[in-house]
Structures are given as C-alpha cells and as structure tokens.
Amino acid sequence: MFSGLKFKLFFIYSYVKNQRILLRISPKSITVFLLTLVSFNAAAKVDALGAFNSPKGFGAVLEFVSGKNETNVFSAYADMYGIFEGRCAAPGFKINYTRCKSLKDIELNGVNCKLYAGPGFTTGYARQYEPYYNDYRKYLSRNYGVIACLSGTAGCRFDFGSSISLDLSWTVEAGVHMRLDENSREFKLGLYKNGLISALYPQLTIYFGF
C-alpha cells in the first residue's frame, strides 16, 4: 500500500514541480502540500487522489466514496485566468467541494464509463472577468477578490480496470466576487462572471485509486 502511495505522490510531485515556474510555487510549498495530502489519506481514508488539468488551472483532487453511487470530491487548484494570455503574472486559487451522484454506467470495449452530476460549493481568491479590448488595454487591473459560489458539475469517469482512471467534467459556478477597489479603497460586490464564462472549459483529472 505504502509503495503504491509513494509512487502516486512522486508522480504528482513531478507534475506540480514541472508547473511551478508557471505557478510560482516553491519546492517547499509543494512539500508542505504533499504532506497535507498524506495526512488527509491517513486520517480520512481517501479513496482516490487526482491531478487536475484544465484551461482554468492546475491542482489536486481528493475523492471519498460515501455510498454505492455517491462520492465527495474536494478540488484545490491555481486559477490561471489571465496567465496564459499574458494579461497578469500571478494566479489566484480556488477550492471546490462537489457531491457527485452516479447516473448511468456504460461498458465500452472493456472500459467502464460512468456518467455523473452533482451540486457543490466554490470559494477562493481570484480575479474578476475583464474584457479584452486591444494590446494596449490587455493587462488586468489588481482586481483579486474573495469568491463564494454555488456550483454544479457533470462529467464522465473512465475506469480501465486498474488503479488509474480518467475523469472528464465541466463545472459552472454562480456566485459573488468581493474585492477592495484599489482607487476608492471601498469594497465592491458583484456577480462572479468568470464562474459562468469558464463553464465551457473542460476539466481532465487523472485519478489514482488506493
């Protein structure tokens, strides 16, 4: 069991380390994060650990099976809005909890495809959406803020009969964004537009079962 856990943690360490220049995460922070995952696994009996990949960002996922057709999924990832386009230099971060319910199982050439959906909640510290006008007005203002959203996720889990499985999903987030205005120094509350605009971005998670 522990040898398999070491392999999975080494894989995720290598994955995050390759992204750390982009995310500006230090090796020390990566080590602390992995130790936290180990503690979660020991205390809460995590059923699967995943690597989250999406145009939205990169991060890690913990999955707990709560019943025959239900799972609790916790995701934490760096929000990459504006990074890939060169509109800002530092990412935000998001944490999401989703309770997924299995809707249908389909067998395709020995691969089990499980369709699922479920509600959830997202919080974090991220940028608000800003339109892209032209190259002279492309840079984002310092509009980081706290987000609080209700979310909905739907996807398909591909199980190949081994400890590794793939998950393709989409998540929509409807909620608010609260930030401190850099000019007036007043708090501003508004609809979190990125949660709706990024709903079409696919999310690919590579799971490692325990």
Tab-separated table of C-alpha atoms in Angstrom:
chain	number	residue	atom	x	y	z
A	1	MET	CA	0.000	0.000	0.000
A	2	PHE	CA	2.714	2.459	1.040
A	3	SER	CA	4.857	1.712	-2.020
A	4	GLY	CA	1.882	2.472	-4.256
A	5	LEU	CA	1.226	5.676	-2.312
A	6	LYS	CA	4.866	6.735	-2.724
A	7	PHE	CA	4.630	6.227	-6.491
A	8	LYS	CA	1.449	8.304	-6.740
A	9	LEU	CA	2.868	11.113	-4.636
A	10	PHE	CA	6.088	11.091	-6.666
A	11	PHE	CA	4.040	11.392	-9.879
A	12	ILE	CA	2.082	14.371	-8.544
A	13	TYR	CA	5.255	15.960	-7.132
A	14	SER	CA	6.877	15.719	-10.574
A	15	TYR	CA	3.739	17.118	-12.212
A	16	VAL	CA	3.492	20.106	-9.862
A	17	LYS	CA	7.253	20.710	-9.990
A	18	ASN	CA	7.094	20.970	-13.789
A	19	GLN	CA	4.379	23.615	-13.404
A	20	ARG	CA	5.982	25.563	-10.543
A	21	ILE	CA	7.670	28.174	-12.761
A	22	LEU	CA	4.306	28.935	-14.291
A	23	LEU	CA	2.530	28.946	-10.936
A	24	ARG	CA	5.442	30.473	-8.957
A	25	ILE	CA	5.193	27.784	-6.289
A	26	SER	CA	8.331	26.970	-4.323
A	27	PRO	CA	9.529	23.380	-3.735
A	28	LYS	CA	8.984	23.952	-0.001
A	29	SER	CA	5.327	24.794	-0.620
A	30	ILE	CA	4.961	21.676	-2.773
A	31	THR	CA	6.428	19.528	0.009
A	32	VAL	CA	4.060	21.000	2.614
A	33	PHE	CA	1.117	20.434	0.272
A	34	LEU	CA	2.048	16.777	-0.308
A	35	LEU	CA	2.485	16.175	3.434
A	36	THR	CA	-1.006	17.591	3.916
A	37	LEU	CA	-2.346	15.111	1.353
A	38	VAL	CA	-0.650	12.244	3.192
A	39	SER	CA	-2.256	13.391	6.447
A	40	PHE	CA	-5.660	13.501	4.769
A	41	ASN	CA	-5.148	9.989	3.417
A	42	ALA	CA	-4.176	8.624	6.829
A	43	ALA	CA	-6.979	10.334	8.747
A	44	ALA	CA	-9.905	10.219	6.341
A	45	LYS	CA	-9.233	7.127	4.198
A	46	VAL	CA	-9.092	8.864	0.835
A	47	ASP	CA	-10.274	6.558	-1.945
A	48	ALA	CA	-8.528	8.344	-4.814
A	49	LEU	CA	-6.033	11.135	-5.389
A	50	GLY	CA	-6.110	13.099	-8.636
A	51	ALA	CA	-4.159	15.597	-10.739
A	52	PHE	CA	-6.459	18.380	-12.008
A	53	ASN	CA	-5.782	19.780	-15.503
A	54	SER	CA	-7.838	22.438	-17.271
A	55	PRO	CA	-7.620	25.775	-19.084
A	56	LYS	CA	-8.962	27.020	-15.738
A	57	GLY	CA	-5.851	25.890	-13.878
A	58	PHE	CA	-3.831	23.059	-12.335
A	59	GLY	CA	-4.137	21.406	-8.956
A	60	ALA	CA	-5.040	18.333	-6.926
A	61	VAL	CA	-8.230	16.414	-6.142
A	62	LEU	CA	-9.254	14.182	-3.230
A	63	GLU	CA	-12.126	11.720	-3.637
A	64	PHE	CA	-14.091	10.000	-0.869
A	65	VAL	CA	-16.653	7.302	-1.705
A	66	SER	CA	-19.681	7.829	0.570
A	67	GLY	CA	-22.006	5.232	-0.918
A	68	LYS	CA	-22.571	2.883	-3.824
A	69	ASN	CA	-23.464	5.694	-6.216
A	70	GLU	CA	-22.165	8.791	-4.423
A	71	THR	CA	-18.739	10.389	-3.952
A	72	ASN	CA	-17.452	13.524	-2.215
A	73	VAL	CA	-14.836	15.365	-4.263
A	74	PHE	CA	-12.552	18.148	-2.982
A	75	SER	CA	-10.524	20.140	-5.533
A	76	ALA	CA	-7.842	22.771	-4.949
A	77	TYR	CA	-6.151	24.460	-7.876
A	78	ALA	CA	-4.401	27.597	-9.085
A	79	ASP	CA	-6.786	29.827	-11.045
A	80	MET	CA	-4.975	30.679	-14.288
A	81	TYR	CA	-7.308	33.366	-15.609
A	82	GLY	CA	-5.190	35.927	-17.484
A	83	ILE	CA	-1.935	33.964	-17.144
A	84	PHE	CA	-1.882	32.147	-20.485
A	85	GLU	CA	-2.820	35.341	-22.363
A	86	GLY	CA	-0.045	37.321	-20.657
A	87	ARG	CA	-2.534	39.673	-19.014
A	88	CYS	CA	-1.183	39.119	-15.489
A	89	ALA	CA	1.709	37.342	-13.762
A	90	ALA	CA	0.308	35.679	-10.623
A	91	PRO	CA	-2.556	33.162	-10.403
A	92	GLY	CA	-5.354	33.086	-7.883
A	93	PHE	CA	-6.619	29.927	-6.204
A	94	LYS	CA	-9.899	28.045	-5.856
A	95	ILE	CA	-11.261	25.323	-3.607
A	96	ASN	CA	-14.330	23.326	-4.652
A	97	TYR	CA	-16.444	20.671	-2.961
A	98	THR	CA	-18.862	18.577	-5.046
A	99	ARG	CA	-21.153	15.718	-4.067
A	100	CYS	CA	-21.385	13.569	-7.197
A	101	LYS	CA	-24.155	11.080	-7.880
A	102	SER	CA	-23.733	8.328	-10.473
A	103	LEU	CA	-26.389	8.498	-13.174
A	104	LYS	CA	-25.507	5.690	-15.586
A	105	ASP	CA	-22.793	3.087	-16.221
A	106	ILE	CA	-21.817	2.223	-19.794
A	107	GLU	CA	-19.407	-0.527	-20.871
A	108	LEU	CA	-17.327	0.273	-23.981
A	109	ASN	CA	-14.725	-2.303	-25.074
A	110	GLY	CA	-13.873	-3.250	-21.522
A	111	VAL	CA	-13.842	0.355	-20.267
A	112	ASN	CA	-16.446	1.350	-17.701
A	113	CYS	CA	-17.824	4.828	-18.408
A	114	LYS	CA	-19.723	6.337	-15.501
A	115	LEU	CA	-21.883	9.398	-16.124
A	116	TYR	CA	-22.403	11.575	-13.057
A	117	ALA	CA	-23.535	15.001	-11.876
A	118	GLY	CA	-23.843	16.859	-8.618
A	119	PRO	CA	-24.064	20.181	-6.739
A	120	GLY	CA	-21.278	21.834	-4.820
A	121	PHE	CA	-19.648	24.985	-3.494
A	122	THR	CA	-16.624	27.006	-4.611
A	123	THR	CA	-14.604	29.555	-2.689
A	124	GLY	CA	-11.193	31.137	-3.153
A	125	TYR	CA	-9.263	34.268	-4.056
A	126	ALA	CA	-9.381	35.029	-7.785
A	127	ARG	CA	-9.616	37.750	-10.404
A	128	GLN	CA	-12.843	39.105	-11.838
A	129	TYR	CA	-13.531	38.964	-15.591
A	130	GLU	CA	-12.356	41.939	-17.658
A	131	PRO	CA	-12.998	42.319	-21.425
A	132	TYR	CA	-10.015	42.188	-23.786
A	133	TYR	CA	-10.092	45.390	-25.851
A	134	ASN	CA	-6.722	45.502	-27.610
A	135	ASP	CA	-2.996	45.017	-26.940
A	136	TYR	CA	-2.772	48.449	-25.320
A	137	ARG	CA	-5.521	47.656	-22.800
A	138	LYS	CA	-4.980	43.939	-22.298
A	139	TYR	CA	-3.446	43.943	-18.812
A	140	LEU	CA	-5.739	43.148	-15.916
A	141	SER	CA	-6.172	45.530	-13.026
A	142	ARG	CA	-5.423	44.317	-9.489
A	143	ASN	CA	-8.966	43.026	-9.046
A	144	TYR	CA	-8.327	39.969	-6.893
A	145	GLY	CA	-11.213	39.225	-4.581
A	146	VAL	CA	-12.914	36.601	-2.460
A	147	ILE	CA	-15.421	34.407	-4.291
A	148	ALA	CA	-18.360	32.429	-2.905
A	149	CYS	CA	-20.330	30.371	-5.418
A	150	LEU	CA	-22.794	27.538	-5.686
A	151	SER	CA	-21.539	25.120	-8.330
A	152	GLY	CA	-22.783	22.299	-10.497
A	153	THR	CA	-20.597	19.614	-12.068
A	154	ALA	CA	-21.320	16.997	-14.738
A	155	GLY	CA	-18.898	14.550	-16.278
A	156	CYS	CA	-17.809	11.062	-17.209
A	157	ARG	CA	-15.369	8.780	-15.392
A	158	PHE	CA	-13.384	6.274	-17.490
A	159	ASP	CA	-12.297	3.231	-15.465
A	160	PHE	CA	-9.783	0.945	-17.187
A	161	GLY	CA	-9.848	-1.768	-14.551
A	162	SER	CA	-6.652	-0.592	-12.847
A	163	SER	CA	-5.773	1.931	-10.143
A	164	ILE	CA	-5.592	4.705	-12.767
A	165	SER	CA	-8.738	6.282	-14.235
A	166	LEU	CA	-9.576	9.403	-16.225
A	167	ASP	CA	-12.317	11.901	-15.484
A	168	LEU	CA	-13.664	14.479	-17.955
A	169	SER	CA	-16.005	17.081	-16.479
A	170	TRP	CA	-17.439	20.584	-16.681
A	171	THR	CA	-18.274	22.907	-13.770
A	172	VAL	CA	-20.422	26.030	-13.662
A	173	GLU	CA	-20.145	28.469	-10.742
A	174	ALA	CA	-22.813	31.031	-9.863
A	175	GLY	CA	-22.000	33.428	-7.064
A	176	VAL	CA	-20.399	36.671	-5.952
A	177	HIS	CA	-16.978	38.315	-6.098
A	178	MET	CA	-15.984	40.778	-3.356
A	179	ARG	CA	-12.872	42.922	-3.688
A	180	LEU	CA	-11.261	46.065	-2.334
A	181	ASP	CA	-11.170	48.767	-5.018
A	182	GLU	CA	-7.575	49.936	-5.483
A	183	ASN	CA	-8.618	53.539	-6.133
A	184	SER	CA	-11.535	54.274	-3.788
A	185	ARG	CA	-10.424	51.737	-1.142
A	186	GLU	CA	-14.046	50.616	-0.858
A	187	PHE	CA	-15.335	47.060	-1.002
A	188	LYS	CA	-17.174	46.158	-4.191
A	189	LEU	CA	-19.553	43.231	-4.516
A	190	GLY	CA	-20.640	41.837	-7.866
A	191	LEU	CA	-21.520	38.745	-9.866
A	192	TYR	CA	-18.539	36.430	-10.347
A	193	LYS	CA	-18.599	36.420	-14.159
A	194	ASN	CA	-15.681	34.026	-14.660
A	195	GLY	CA	-17.629	31.260	-12.947
A	196	LEU	CA	-20.185	31.382	-15.750
A	197	ILE	CA	-17.874	32.182	-18.665
A	198	SER	CA	-15.446	29.354	-17.877
A	199	ALA	CA	-18.221	26.757	-17.553
A	200	LEU	CA	-17.445	25.506	-21.067
A	201	TYR	CA	-13.786	24.792	-20.238
A	202	PRO	CA	-13.186	21.029	-19.881
A	203	GLN	CA	-11.559	19.595	-16.765
A	204	LEU	CA	-9.419	16.475	-17.076
A	205	THR	CA	-8.478	14.717	-13.845
A	206	ILE	CA	-6.106	11.739	-13.645
A	207	TYR	CA	-7.129	9.638	-10.649
A	208	PHE	CA	-5.023	7.169	-8.693
A	209	GLY	CA	-7.104	4.799	-6.569
A	210	PHE	CA	-5.943	3.463	-3.194
